Each structure stands twice: as structure tokens, then as C-alpha cells.
Amino acid sequence: MRASPRVVTRAQIEQAIWGDELTDSDALRTHISAIRQTVDKPFDDALLRTVHGVGYRLCPPNDA
């Protein structure tokens, strides 16, 4: 959230969460999915958006 609305790469997120520990390649995807189900639920548009080939960004409501 501190980086919002900048794009944060998958590697940056994994480093912030797990540090140098090796994780399952789907671990982050699973957590992102769970976060989306909770965070995006009350809004018409997704707040947590995938920037294909780059990473993720958290957008304010109604931001195109």
C-alpha cells in the first residue's frame, strides 16, 4: 500500500514477504487471489490490478 499507485513487481513483493526464502511459485498468486476477493468485493472496479508482464498496482476506487 505504501507504493500505491506505483506498480510493484512480483519479485519486490516476494522479497518483502519471504526475503531470501524460496517459496512455491504459486504462493504469491494464491495470496493475491485471496486479497482480491476481500479488497475488491465492495467495489465495482478492481482495486488490485495486474499490470501484465510487470507486476501489480493498487488503484483508488473509480480510477481508470
mmCIF file as Biopython writes it, N, C-alpha, C and O atoms, coordinates in Angstrom:
data_model
#
loop_
_atom_site.group_PDB
_atom_site.id
_atom_site.type_symbol
_atom_site.label_atom_id
_atom_site.label_alt_id
_atom_site.label_comp_id
_atom_site.label_asym_id
_atom_site.label_entity_id
_atom_site.label_seq_id
_atom_site.pdbx_PDB_ins_code
_atom_site.Cartn_x
_atom_site.Cartn_y
_atom_site.Cartn_z
_atom_site.occupancy
_atom_site.B_iso_or_equiv
_atom_site.auth_seq_id
_atom_site.auth_asym_id
_atom_site.pdbx_PDB_model_num
ATOM 1   N N  . MET A ? 1  ? 0.823   -1.189  0.000   1.0 0.0 1  A 1 
ATOM 2   C CA . MET A ? 1  ? 0.000   0.000   0.000   1.0 0.0 1  A 1 
ATOM 3   C C  . MET A ? 1  ? 0.866   1.251   0.000   1.0 0.0 1  A 1 
ATOM 4   O O  . MET A ? 1  ? 0.459   2.292   -0.516  1.0 0.0 1  A 1 
ATOM 5   N N  . ARG A ? 2  ? 2.046   1.154   0.570   1.0 0.0 2  A 1 
ATOM 6   C CA . ARG A ? 2  ? 2.929   2.316   0.584   1.0 0.0 2  A 1 
ATOM 7   C C  . ARG A ? 2  ? 3.314   2.746   -0.818  1.0 0.0 2  A 1 
ATOM 8   O O  . ARG A ? 2  ? 3.568   3.927   -1.052  1.0 0.0 2  A 1 
ATOM 9   N N  . ALA A ? 3  ? 3.363   1.812   -1.750  1.0 0.0 3  A 1 
ATOM 10  C CA . ALA A ? 3  ? 3.784   2.121   -3.117  1.0 0.0 3  A 1 
ATOM 11  C C  . ALA A ? 3  ? 2.636   2.614   -3.992  1.0 0.0 3  A 1 
ATOM 12  O O  . ALA A ? 3  ? 2.879   3.082   -5.104  1.0 0.0 3  A 1 
ATOM 13  N N  . SER A ? 4  ? 1.415   2.524   -3.527  1.0 0.0 4  A 1 
ATOM 14  C CA . SER A ? 4  ? 0.245   2.884   -4.329  1.0 0.0 4  A 1 
ATOM 15  C C  . SER A ? 4  ? 0.367   4.317   -4.831  1.0 0.0 4  A 1 
ATOM 16  O O  . SER A ? 4  ? 0.734   5.195   -4.051  1.0 0.0 4  A 1 
ATOM 17  N N  . PRO A ? 5  ? 0.079   4.586   -6.087  1.0 0.0 5  A 1 
ATOM 18  C CA . PRO A ? 5  ? -0.405  3.702   -7.146  1.0 0.0 5  A 1 
ATOM 19  C C  . PRO A ? 5  ? 0.705   3.158   -8.051  1.0 0.0 5  A 1 
ATOM 20  O O  . PRO A ? 5  ? 0.419   2.696   -9.156  1.0 0.0 5  A 1 
ATOM 21  N N  . ARG A ? 6  ? 1.955   3.205   -7.608  1.0 0.0 6  A 1 
ATOM 22  C CA . ARG A ? 6  ? 3.048   2.666   -8.427  1.0 0.0 6  A 1 
ATOM 23  C C  . ARG A ? 6  ? 2.890   1.163   -8.625  1.0 0.0 6  A 1 
ATOM 24  O O  . ARG A ? 6  ? 2.278   0.472   -7.810  1.0 0.0 6  A 1 
ATOM 25  N N  . VAL A ? 7  ? 3.454   0.677   -9.720  1.0 0.0 7  A 1 
ATOM 26  C CA . VAL A ? 7  ? 3.476   -0.762  -9.980  1.0 0.0 7  A 1 
ATOM 27  C C  . VAL A ? 7  ? 4.577   -1.386  -9.133  1.0 0.0 7  A 1 
ATOM 28  O O  . VAL A ? 7  ? 5.692   -0.869  -9.065  1.0 0.0 7  A 1 
ATOM 29  N N  . VAL A ? 8  ? 4.255   -2.496  -8.492  1.0 0.0 8  A 1 
ATOM 30  C CA . VAL A ? 8  ? 5.221   -3.245  -7.688  1.0 0.0 8  A 1 
ATOM 31  C C  . VAL A ? 8  ? 5.412   -4.597  -8.374  1.0 0.0 8  A 1 
ATOM 32  O O  . VAL A ? 8  ? 4.441   -5.278  -8.705  1.0 0.0 8  A 1 
ATOM 33  N N  . THR A ? 9  ? 6.661   -4.973  -8.580  1.0 0.0 9  A 1 
ATOM 34  C CA . THR A ? 9  ? 6.927   -6.231  -9.277  1.0 0.0 9  A 1 
ATOM 35  C C  . THR A ? 9  ? 6.680   -7.424  -8.360  1.0 0.0 9  A 1 
ATOM 36  O O  . THR A ? 9  ? 6.664   -7.304  -7.135  1.0 0.0 9  A 1 
ATOM 37  N N  . ARG A ? 10 ? 6.491   -8.555  -8.981  1.0 0.0 10 A 1 
ATOM 38  C CA . ARG A ? 10 ? 6.321   -9.809  -8.245  1.0 0.0 10 A 1 
ATOM 39  C C  . ARG A ? 10 ? 7.541   -10.063 -7.360  1.0 0.0 10 A 1 
ATOM 40  O O  . ARG A ? 10 ? 7.405   -10.478 -6.209  1.0 0.0 10 A 1 
ATOM 41  N N  . ALA A ? 11 ? 8.735   -9.811  -7.905  1.0 0.0 11 A 1 
ATOM 42  C CA . ALA A ? 11 ? 9.974   -10.022 -7.145  1.0 0.0 11 A 1 
ATOM 43  C C  . ALA A ? 11 ? 10.036  -9.117  -5.915  1.0 0.0 11 A 1 
ATOM 44  O O  . ALA A ? 11 ? 10.486  -9.547  -4.853  1.0 0.0 11 A 1 
ATOM 45  N N  . GLN A ? 12 ? 9.590   -7.871  -6.049  1.0 0.0 12 A 1 
ATOM 46  C CA . GLN A ? 12 ? 9.591   -6.948  -4.908  1.0 0.0 12 A 1 
ATOM 47  C C  . GLN A ? 12 ? 8.646   -7.436  -3.811  1.0 0.0 12 A 1 
ATOM 48  O O  . GLN A ? 12 ? 8.973   -7.373  -2.626  1.0 0.0 12 A 1 
ATOM 49  N N  . ILE A ? 13 ? 7.481   -7.918  -4.212  1.0 0.0 13 A 1 
ATOM 50  C CA . ILE A ? 13 ? 6.513   -8.416  -3.231  1.0 0.0 13 A 1 
ATOM 51  C C  . ILE A ? 13 ? 7.058   -9.658  -2.535  1.0 0.0 13 A 1 
ATOM 52  O O  . ILE A ? 13 ? 7.000   -9.765  -1.310  1.0 0.0 13 A 1 
ATOM 53  N N  . GLU A ? 14 ? 7.587   -10.595 -3.319  1.0 0.0 14 A 1 
ATOM 54  C CA . GLU A ? 14 ? 8.135   -11.823 -2.731  1.0 0.0 14 A 1 
ATOM 55  C C  . GLU A ? 14 ? 9.288   -11.515 -1.776  1.0 0.0 14 A 1 
ATOM 56  O O  . GLU A ? 14 ? 9.393   -12.135 -0.718  1.0 0.0 14 A 1 
ATOM 57  N N  . GLN A ? 15 ? 10.143  -10.574 -2.134  1.0 0.0 15 A 1 
ATOM 58  C CA . GLN A ? 15 ? 11.265  -10.202 -1.272  1.0 0.0 15 A 1 
ATOM 59  C C  . GLN A ? 15 ? 10.757  -9.584  0.031   1.0 0.0 15 A 1 
ATOM 60  O O  . GLN A ? 15 ? 11.284  -9.877  1.104   1.0 0.0 15 A 1 
ATOM 61  N N  . ALA A ? 16 ? 9.741   -8.735  -0.061  1.0 0.0 16 A 1 
ATOM 62  C CA . ALA A ? 16 ? 9.191   -8.084  1.132   1.0 0.0 16 A 1 
ATOM 63  C C  . ALA A ? 16 ? 8.523   -9.088  2.064   1.0 0.0 16 A 1 
ATOM 64  O O  . ALA A ? 16 ? 8.577   -8.930  3.284   1.0 0.0 16 A 1 
ATOM 65  N N  . ILE A ? 17 ? 7.899   -10.112 1.507   1.0 0.0 17 A 1 
ATOM 66  C CA . ILE A ? 17 ? 7.176   -11.089 2.325   1.0 0.0 17 A 1 
ATOM 67  C C  . ILE A ? 17 ? 8.080   -12.207 2.829   1.0 0.0 17 A 1 
ATOM 68  O O  . ILE A ? 17 ? 8.107   -12.501 4.024   1.0 0.0 17 A 1 
ATOM 69  N N  . TRP A ? 18 ? 8.818   -12.826 1.917   1.0 0.0 18 A 1 
ATOM 70  C CA . TRP A ? 18 ? 9.572   -14.028 2.261   1.0 0.0 18 A 1 
ATOM 71  C C  . TRP A ? 18 ? 11.088  -13.830 2.327   1.0 0.0 18 A 1 
ATOM 72  O O  . TRP A ? 18 ? 11.814  -14.749 2.707   1.0 0.0 18 A 1 
ATOM 73  N N  . GLY A ? 19 ? 11.567  -12.646 1.961   1.0 0.0 19 A 1 
ATOM 74  C CA . GLY A ? 19 ? 13.010  -12.424 1.972   1.0 0.0 19 A 1 
ATOM 75  C C  . GLY A ? 19 ? 13.700  -13.364 0.999   1.0 0.0 19 A 1 
ATOM 76  O O  . GLY A ? 19 ? 13.243  -13.539 -0.131  1.0 0.0 19 A 1 
ATOM 77  N N  . ASP A ? 20 ? 14.786  -13.961 1.426   1.0 0.0 20 A 1 
ATOM 78  C CA . ASP A ? 20 ? 15.554  -14.854 0.557   1.0 0.0 20 A 1 
ATOM 79  C C  . ASP A ? 20 ? 15.061  -16.301 0.587   1.0 0.0 20 A 1 
ATOM 80  O O  . ASP A ? 20 ? 15.614  -17.160 -0.099  1.0 0.0 20 A 1 
ATOM 81  N N  . GLU A ? 21 ? 14.033  -16.568 1.373   1.0 0.0 21 A 1 
ATOM 82  C CA . GLU A ? 21 ? 13.482  -17.925 1.474   1.0 0.0 21 A 1 
ATOM 83  C C  . GLU A ? 21 ? 12.809  -18.312 0.157   1.0 0.0 21 A 1 
ATOM 84  O O  . GLU A ? 21 ? 12.025  -17.538 -0.392  1.0 0.0 21 A 1 
ATOM 85  N N  . LEU A ? 22 ? 13.113  -19.492 -0.342  1.0 0.0 22 A 1 
ATOM 86  C CA . LEU A ? 22 ? 12.481  -19.972 -1.565  1.0 0.0 22 A 1 
ATOM 87  C C  . LEU A ? 22 ? 11.052  -20.399 -1.259  1.0 0.0 22 A 1 
ATOM 88  O O  . LEU A ? 22 ? 10.795  -21.067 -0.257  1.0 0.0 22 A 1 
ATOM 89  N N  . THR A ? 23 ? 10.123  -20.009 -2.132  1.0 0.0 23 A 1 
ATOM 90  C CA . THR A ? 23 ? 8.719   -20.362 -1.934  1.0 0.0 23 A 1 
ATOM 91  C C  . THR A ? 23 ? 8.176   -21.040 -3.178  1.0 0.0 23 A 1 
ATOM 92  O O  . THR A ? 23 ? 8.777   -20.989 -4.252  1.0 0.0 23 A 1 
ATOM 93  N N  . ASP A ? 24 ? 7.037   -21.671 -3.010  1.0 0.0 24 A 1 
ATOM 94  C CA . ASP A ? 24 ? 6.309   -22.263 -4.125  1.0 0.0 24 A 1 
ATOM 95  C C  . ASP A ? 24 ? 5.979   -21.143 -5.112  1.0 0.0 24 A 1 
ATOM 96  O O  . ASP A ? 24 ? 5.608   -20.044 -4.699  1.0 0.0 24 A 1 
ATOM 97  N N  . SER A ? 25 ? 6.108   -21.408 -6.387  1.0 0.0 25 A 1 
ATOM 98  C CA . SER A ? 25 ? 5.875   -20.372 -7.392  1.0 0.0 25 A 1 
ATOM 99  C C  . SER A ? 25 ? 4.430   -19.874 -7.403  1.0 0.0 25 A 1 
ATOM 100 O O  . SER A ? 25 ? 4.159   -18.773 -7.882  1.0 0.0 25 A 1 
ATOM 101 N N  . ASP A ? 26 ? 3.508   -20.669 -6.883  1.0 0.0 26 A 1 
ATOM 102 C CA . ASP A ? 26 ? 2.111   -20.250 -6.860  1.0 0.0 26 A 1 
ATOM 103 C C  . ASP A ? 26 ? 1.698   -19.604 -5.538  1.0 0.0 26 A 1 
ATOM 104 O O  . ASP A ? 26 ? 0.550   -19.181 -5.397  1.0 0.0 26 A 1 
ATOM 105 N N  . ALA A ? 27 ? 2.593   -19.521 -4.583  1.0 0.0 27 A 1 
ATOM 106 C CA . ALA A ? 27 ? 2.240   -18.974 -3.270  1.0 0.0 27 A 1 
ATOM 107 C C  . ALA A ? 27 ? 1.749   -17.536 -3.380  1.0 0.0 27 A 1 
ATOM 108 O O  . ALA A ? 27 ? 0.714   -17.191 -2.810  1.0 0.0 27 A 1 
ATOM 109 N N  . LEU A ? 28 ? 2.474   -16.700 -4.103  1.0 0.0 28 A 1 
ATOM 110 C CA . LEU A ? 28 ? 2.067   -15.302 -4.227  1.0 0.0 28 A 1 
ATOM 111 C C  . LEU A ? 28 ? 0.742   -15.201 -4.969  1.0 0.0 28 A 1 
ATOM 112 O O  . LEU A ? 28 ? -0.134  -14.433 -4.570  1.0 0.0 28 A 1 
ATOM 113 N N  . ARG A ? 29 ? 0.587   -15.961 -6.033  1.0 0.0 29 A 1 
ATOM 114 C CA . ARG A ? 29 ? -0.659  -15.935 -6.805  1.0 0.0 29 A 1 
ATOM 115 C C  . ARG A ? 29 ? -1.854  -16.300 -5.923  1.0 0.0 29 A 1 
ATOM 116 O O  . ARG A ? 29 ? -2.914  -15.683 -6.029  1.0 0.0 29 A 1 
ATOM 117 N N  . THR A ? 30 ? -1.690  -17.287 -5.065  1.0 0.0 30 A 1 
ATOM 118 C CA . THR A ? 30 ? -2.753  -17.705 -4.154  1.0 0.0 30 A 1 
ATOM 119 C C  . THR A ? 30 ? -3.116  -16.581 -3.192  1.0 0.0 30 A 1 
ATOM 120 O O  . THR A ? 30 ? -4.295  -16.323 -2.948  1.0 0.0 30 A 1 
ATOM 121 N N  . HIS A ? 31 ? -2.113  -15.921 -2.653  1.0 0.0 31 A 1 
ATOM 122 C CA . HIS A ? 31 ? -2.364  -14.823 -1.710  1.0 0.0 31 A 1 
ATOM 123 C C  . HIS A ? 31 ? -2.994  -13.614 -2.408  1.0 0.0 31 A 1 
ATOM 124 O O  . HIS A ? 31 ? -3.894  -12.981 -1.856  1.0 0.0 31 A 1 
ATOM 125 N N  . ILE A ? 32 ? -2.530  -13.296 -3.602  1.0 0.0 32 A 1 
ATOM 126 C CA . ILE A ? 32 ? -3.107  -12.183 -4.360  1.0 0.0 32 A 1 
ATOM 127 C C  . ILE A ? 32 ? -4.582  -12.458 -4.633  1.0 0.0 32 A 1 
ATOM 128 O O  . ILE A ? 32 ? -5.412  -11.556 -4.516  1.0 0.0 32 A 1 
ATOM 129 N N  . SER A ? 33 ? -4.911  -13.678 -4.988  1.0 0.0 33 A 1 
ATOM 130 C CA . SER A ? 33 ? -6.303  -14.050 -5.241  1.0 0.0 33 A 1 
ATOM 131 C C  . SER A ? 33 ? -7.162  -13.851 -3.999  1.0 0.0 33 A 1 
ATOM 132 O O  . SER A ? 33 ? -8.267  -13.315 -4.088  1.0 0.0 33 A 1 
ATOM 133 N N  . ALA A ? 34 ? -6.669  -14.276 -2.852  1.0 0.0 34 A 1 
ATOM 134 C CA . ALA A ? 34 ? -7.414  -14.114 -1.596  1.0 0.0 34 A 1 
ATOM 135 C C  . ALA A ? 34 ? -7.580  -12.638 -1.244  1.0 0.0 34 A 1 
ATOM 136 O O  . ALA A ? 34 ? -8.642  -12.222 -0.782  1.0 0.0 34 A 1 
ATOM 137 N N  . ILE A ? 35 ? -6.540  -11.857 -1.462  1.0 0.0 35 A 1 
ATOM 138 C CA . ILE A ? 35 ? -6.616  -10.416 -1.186  1.0 0.0 35 A 1 
ATOM 139 C C  . ILE A ? 35 ? -7.647  -9.768  -2.096  1.0 0.0 35 A 1 
ATOM 140 O O  . ILE A ? 35 ? -8.437  -8.937  -1.648  1.0 0.0 35 A 1 
ATOM 141 N N  . ARG A ? 36 ? -7.644  -10.139 -3.366  1.0 0.0 36 A 1 
ATOM 142 C CA . ARG A ? 36 ? -8.616  -9.572  -4.308  1.0 0.0 36 A 1 
ATOM 143 C C  . ARG A ? 36 ? -10.050 -9.876  -3.878  1.0 0.0 36 A 1 
ATOM 144 O O  . ARG A ? 36 ? -10.916 -9.004  -3.949  1.0 0.0 36 A 1 
ATOM 145 N N  . GLN A ? 37 ? -10.303 -11.092 -3.439  1.0 0.0 37 A 1 
ATOM 146 C CA . GLN A ? 37 ? -11.658 -11.466 -3.031  1.0 0.0 37 A 1 
ATOM 147 C C  . GLN A ? 37 ? -12.145 -10.611 -1.871  1.0 0.0 37 A 1 
ATOM 148 O O  . GLN A ? 37 ? -13.337 -10.320 -1.773  1.0 0.0 37 A 1 
ATOM 149 N N  . THR A ? 38 ? -11.247 -10.211 -1.002  1.0 0.0 38 A 1 
ATOM 150 C CA . THR A ? 38 ? -11.618 -9.400  0.152   1.0 0.0 38 A 1 
ATOM 151 C C  . THR A ? 38 ? -11.644 -7.915  -0.175  1.0 0.0 38 A 1 
ATOM 152 O O  . THR A ? 38 ? -12.624 -7.231  0.121   1.0 0.0 38 A 1 
ATOM 153 N N  . VAL A ? 39 ? -10.587 -7.415  -0.777  1.0 0.0 39 A 1 
ATOM 154 C CA . VAL A ? 39 ? -10.436 -5.977  -1.011  1.0 0.0 39 A 1 
ATOM 155 C C  . VAL A ? 39 ? -11.380 -5.472  -2.095  1.0 0.0 39 A 1 
ATOM 156 O O  . VAL A ? 39 ? -11.985 -4.411  -1.940  1.0 0.0 39 A 1 
ATOM 157 N N  . ASP A ? 40 ? -11.512 -6.206  -3.175  1.0 0.0 40 A 1 
ATOM 158 C CA . ASP A ? 40 ? -12.303 -5.739  -4.313  1.0 0.0 40 A 1 
ATOM 159 C C  . ASP A ? 40 ? -13.804 -5.940  -4.146  1.0 0.0 40 A 1 
ATOM 160 O O  . ASP A ? 40 ? -14.590 -5.338  -4.878  1.0 0.0 40 A 1 
ATOM 161 N N  . LYS A ? 41 ? -14.209 -6.764  -3.207  1.0 0.0 41 A 1 
ATOM 162 C CA . LYS A ? 41 ? -15.615 -7.156  -3.066  1.0 0.0 41 A 1 
ATOM 163 C C  . LYS A ? 41 ? -16.600 -5.979  -3.025  1.0 0.0 41 A 1 
ATOM 164 O O  . LYS A ? 41 ? -17.597 -6.013  -3.746  1.0 0.0 41 A 1 
ATOM 165 N N  . PRO A ? 42 ? -16.362 -4.940  -2.211  1.0 0.0 42 A 1 
ATOM 166 C CA . PRO A ? 42 ? -17.369 -3.883  -2.136  1.0 0.0 42 A 1 
ATOM 167 C C  . PRO A ? 42 ? -17.323 -2.874  -3.288  1.0 0.0 42 A 1 
ATOM 168 O O  . PRO A ? 42 ? -18.130 -1.945  -3.306  1.0 0.0 42 A 1 
ATOM 169 N N  . PHE A ? 43 ? -16.423 -3.024  -4.232  1.0 0.0 43 A 1 
ATOM 170 C CA . PHE A ? 43 ? -16.254 -2.035  -5.291  1.0 0.0 43 A 1 
ATOM 171 C C  . PHE A ? 43 ? -16.669 -2.583  -6.650  1.0 0.0 43 A 1 
ATOM 172 O O  . PHE A ? 43 ? -16.591 -3.787  -6.897  1.0 0.0 43 A 1 
ATOM 173 N N  . ASP A ? 44 ? -17.111 -1.684  -7.530  1.0 0.0 44 A 1 
ATOM 174 C CA . ASP A ? 44 ? -17.487 -2.076  -8.889  1.0 0.0 44 A 1 
ATOM 175 C C  . ASP A ? 44 ? -16.266 -2.459  -9.713  1.0 0.0 44 A 1 
ATOM 176 O O  . ASP A ? 44 ? -16.314 -3.407  -10.497 1.0 0.0 44 A 1 
ATOM 177 N N  . ASP A ? 45 ? -15.170 -1.721  -9.535  1.0 0.0 45 A 1 
ATOM 178 C CA . ASP A ? 45 ? -13.936 -1.977  -10.275 1.0 0.0 45 A 1 
ATOM 179 C C  . ASP A ? 45 ? -12.876 -2.530  -9.337  1.0 0.0 45 A 1 
ATOM 180 O O  . ASP A ? 45 ? -12.876 -2.238  -8.142  1.0 0.0 45 A 1 
ATOM 181 N N  . ALA A ? 46 ? -11.975 -3.330  -9.889  1.0 0.0 46 A 1 
ATOM 182 C CA . ALA A ? 46 ? -10.895 -3.915  -9.091  1.0 0.0 46 A 1 
ATOM 183 C C  . ALA A ? 46 ? -9.944  -2.835  -8.586  1.0 0.0 46 A 1 
ATOM 184 O O  . ALA A ? 46 ? -9.564  -1.934  -9.334  1.0 0.0 46 A 1 
ATOM 185 N N  . LEU A ? 47 ? -9.566  -2.930  -7.325  1.0 0.0 47 A 1 
ATOM 186 C CA . LEU A ? 47 ? -8.580  -2.011  -6.757  1.0 0.0 47 A 1 
ATOM 187 C C  . LEU A ? 47 ? -7.174  -2.558  -6.946  1.0 0.0 47 A 1 
ATOM 188 O O  . LEU A ? 47 ? -6.234  -1.802  -7.192  1.0 0.0 47 A 1 
ATOM 189 N N  . LEU A ? 48 ? -7.034  -3.858  -6.832  1.0 0.0 48 A 1 
ATOM 190 C CA . LEU A ? 48 ? -5.747  -4.516  -7.017  1.0 0.0 48 A 1 
ATOM 191 C C  . LEU A ? 48 ? -5.693  -5.008  -8.458  1.0 0.0 48 A 1 
ATOM 192 O O  . LEU A ? 48 ? -6.399  -5.944  -8.834  1.0 0.0 48 A 1 
ATOM 193 N N  . ARG A ? 49 ? -4.856  -4.374  -9.246  1.0 0.0 49 A 1 
ATOM 194 C CA . ARG A ? 49 ? -4.822  -4.672  -10.672 1.0 0.0 49 A 1 
ATOM 195 C C  . ARG A ? 49 ? -3.493  -5.280  -11.087 1.0 0.0 49 A 1 
ATOM 196 O O  . ARG A ? 49 ? -2.434  -4.918  -10.575 1.0 0.0 49 A 1 
ATOM 197 N N  . THR A ? 50 ? -3.575  -6.201  -12.015 1.0 0.0 50 A 1 
ATOM 198 C CA . THR A ? 50 ? -2.381  -6.807  -12.590 1.0 0.0 50 A 1 
ATOM 199 C C  . THR A ? 50 ? -1.915  -5.944  -13.749 1.0 0.0 50 A 1 
ATOM 200 O O  . THR A ? 50 ? -2.705  -5.582  -14.621 1.0 0.0 50 A 1 
ATOM 201 N N  . VAL A ? 51 ? -0.638  -5.618  -13.756 1.0 0.0 51 A 1 
ATOM 202 C CA . VAL A ? 51 ? -0.021  -4.943  -14.893 1.0 0.0 51 A 1 
ATOM 203 C C  . VAL A ? 51 ? 0.789   -6.035  -15.587 1.0 0.0 51 A 1 
ATOM 204 O O  . VAL A ? 51 ? 1.896   -6.368  -15.163 1.0 0.0 51 A 1 
ATOM 205 N N  . HIS A ? 52 ? 0.225   -6.581  -16.649 1.0 0.0 52 A 1 
ATOM 206 C CA . HIS A ? 52 ? 0.790   -7.767  -17.302 1.0 0.0 52 A 1 
ATOM 207 C C  . HIS A ? 52 ? 2.249   -7.567  -17.684 1.0 0.0 52 A 1 
ATOM 208 O O  . HIS A ? 52 ? 2.625   -6.563  -18.290 1.0 0.0 52 A 1 
ATOM 209 N N  . GLY A ? 53 ? 3.051   -8.542  -17.317 1.0 0.0 53 A 1 
ATOM 210 C CA . GLY A ? 53 ? 4.470   -8.516  -17.609 1.0 0.0 53 A 1 
ATOM 211 C C  . GLY A ? 53 ? 5.291   -7.647  -16.674 1.0 0.0 53 A 1 
ATOM 212 O O  . GLY A ? 53 ? 6.512   -7.569  -16.806 1.0 0.0 53 A 1 
ATOM 213 N N  . VAL A ? 54 ? 4.616   -6.983  -15.712 1.0 0.0 54 A 1 
ATOM 214 C CA . VAL A ? 54 ? 5.325   -6.077  -14.808 1.0 0.0 54 A 1 
ATOM 215 C C  . VAL A ? 54 ? 5.087   -6.443  -13.349 1.0 0.0 54 A 1 
ATOM 216 O O  . VAL A ? 54 ? 6.035   -6.749  -12.625 1.0 0.0 54 A 1 
ATOM 217 N N  . GLY A ? 55 ? 3.830   -6.415  -12.910 1.0 0.0 55 A 1 
ATOM 218 C CA . GLY A ? 55 ? 3.525   -6.692  -11.505 1.0 0.0 55 A 1 
ATOM 219 C C  . GLY A ? 55 ? 2.100   -6.315  -11.162 1.0 0.0 55 A 1 
ATOM 220 O O  . GLY A ? 55 ? 1.165   -6.621  -11.903 1.0 0.0 55 A 1 
ATOM 221 N N  . TYR A ? 56 ? 1.942   -5.647  -10.027 1.0 0.0 56 A 1 
ATOM 222 C CA . TYR A ? 56 ? 0.617   -5.292  -9.530  1.0 0.0 56 A 1 
ATOM 223 C C  . TYR A ? 56 ? 0.610   -3.840  -9.092  1.0 0.0 56 A 1 
ATOM 224 O O  . TYR A ? 56 ? 1.645   -3.273  -8.743  1.0 0.0 56 A 1 
ATOM 225 N N  . ARG A ? 57 ? -0.589  -3.244  -9.117  1.0 0.0 57 A 1 
ATOM 226 C CA . ARG A ? 57 ? -0.735  -1.909  -8.562  1.0 0.0 57 A 1 
ATOM 227 C C  . ARG A ? 57 ? -2.062  -1.819  -7.835  1.0 0.0 57 A 1 
ATOM 228 O O  . ARG A ? 57 ? -3.040  -2.464  -8.212  1.0 0.0 57 A 1 
ATOM 229 N N  . LEU A ? 58 ? -2.081  -1.013  -6.790  1.0 0.0 58 A 1 
ATOM 230 C CA . LEU A ? 58 ? -3.285  -0.767  -6.011  1.0 0.0 58 A 1 
ATOM 231 C C  . LEU A ? 58 ? -3.814  0.588   -6.439  1.0 0.0 58 A 1 
ATOM 232 O O  . LEU A ? 58 ? -3.127  1.600   -6.294  1.0 0.0 58 A 1 
ATOM 233 N N  . CYS A ? 59 ? -5.030  0.615   -6.965  1.0 0.0 59 A 1 
ATOM 234 C CA . CYS A ? 59 ? -5.616  1.836   -7.502  1.0 0.0 59 A 1 
ATOM 235 C C  . CYS A ? 59 ? -6.740  2.324   -6.600  1.0 0.0 59 A 1 
ATOM 236 O O  . CYS A ? 59 ? -7.438  1.520   -5.982  1.0 0.0 59 A 1 
ATOM 237 N N  . PRO A ? 60 ? -6.918  3.643   -6.522  1.0 0.0 60 A 1 
ATOM 238 C CA . PRO A ? 60 ? -8.056  4.153   -5.766  1.0 0.0 60 A 1 
ATOM 239 C C  . PRO A ? 60 ? -9.363  3.781   -6.468  1.0 0.0 60 A 1 
ATOM 240 O O  . PRO A ? 60 ? -9.360  3.529   -7.673  1.0 0.0 60 A 1 
ATOM 241 N N  . PRO A ? 61 ? -10.472 3.744   -5.740  1.0 0.0 61 A 1 
ATOM 242 C CA . PRO A ? 61 ? -11.759 3.433   -6.373  1.0 0.0 61 A 1 
ATOM 243 C C  . PRO A ? 61 ? -12.057 4.407   -7.510  1.0 0.0 61 A 1 
ATOM 244 O O  . PRO A ? 61 ? -11.744 5.595   -7.421  1.0 0.0 61 A 1 
ATOM 245 N N  . ASN A ? 62 ? -12.663 3.895   -8.575  1.0 0.0 62 A 1 
ATOM 246 C CA . ASN A ? 62 ? -13.074 4.680   -9.740  1.0 0.0 62 A 1 
ATOM 247 C C  . ASN A ? 62 ? -11.918 5.303   -10.493 1.0 0.0 62 A 1 
ATOM 248 O O  . ASN A ? 62 ? -12.126 6.286   -11.204 1.0 0.0 62 A 1 
ATOM 249 N N  . ASP A ? 63 ? -10.694 4.773   -10.370 1.0 0.0 63 A 1 
ATOM 250 C CA . ASP A ? 63 ? -9.536  5.254   -11.122 1.0 0.0 63 A 1 
ATOM 251 C C  . ASP A ? 63 ? -9.427  4.430   -12.394 1.0 0.0 63 A 1 
ATOM 252 O O  . ASP A ? 63 ? -9.301  3.207   -12.339 1.0 0.0 63 A 1 
ATOM 253 N N  . ALA A ? 64 ? -9.475  5.089   -13.522 1.0 0.0 64 A 1 
ATOM 254 C CA . ALA A ? 64 ? -9.436  4.368   -14.805 1.0 0.0 64 A 1 
ATOM 255 C C  . ALA A ? 64 ? -8.073  3.829   -15.130 1.0 0.0 64 A 1 
ATOM 256 O O  . ALA A ? 64 ? -7.890  3.203   -16.174 1.0 0.0 64 A 1 
#
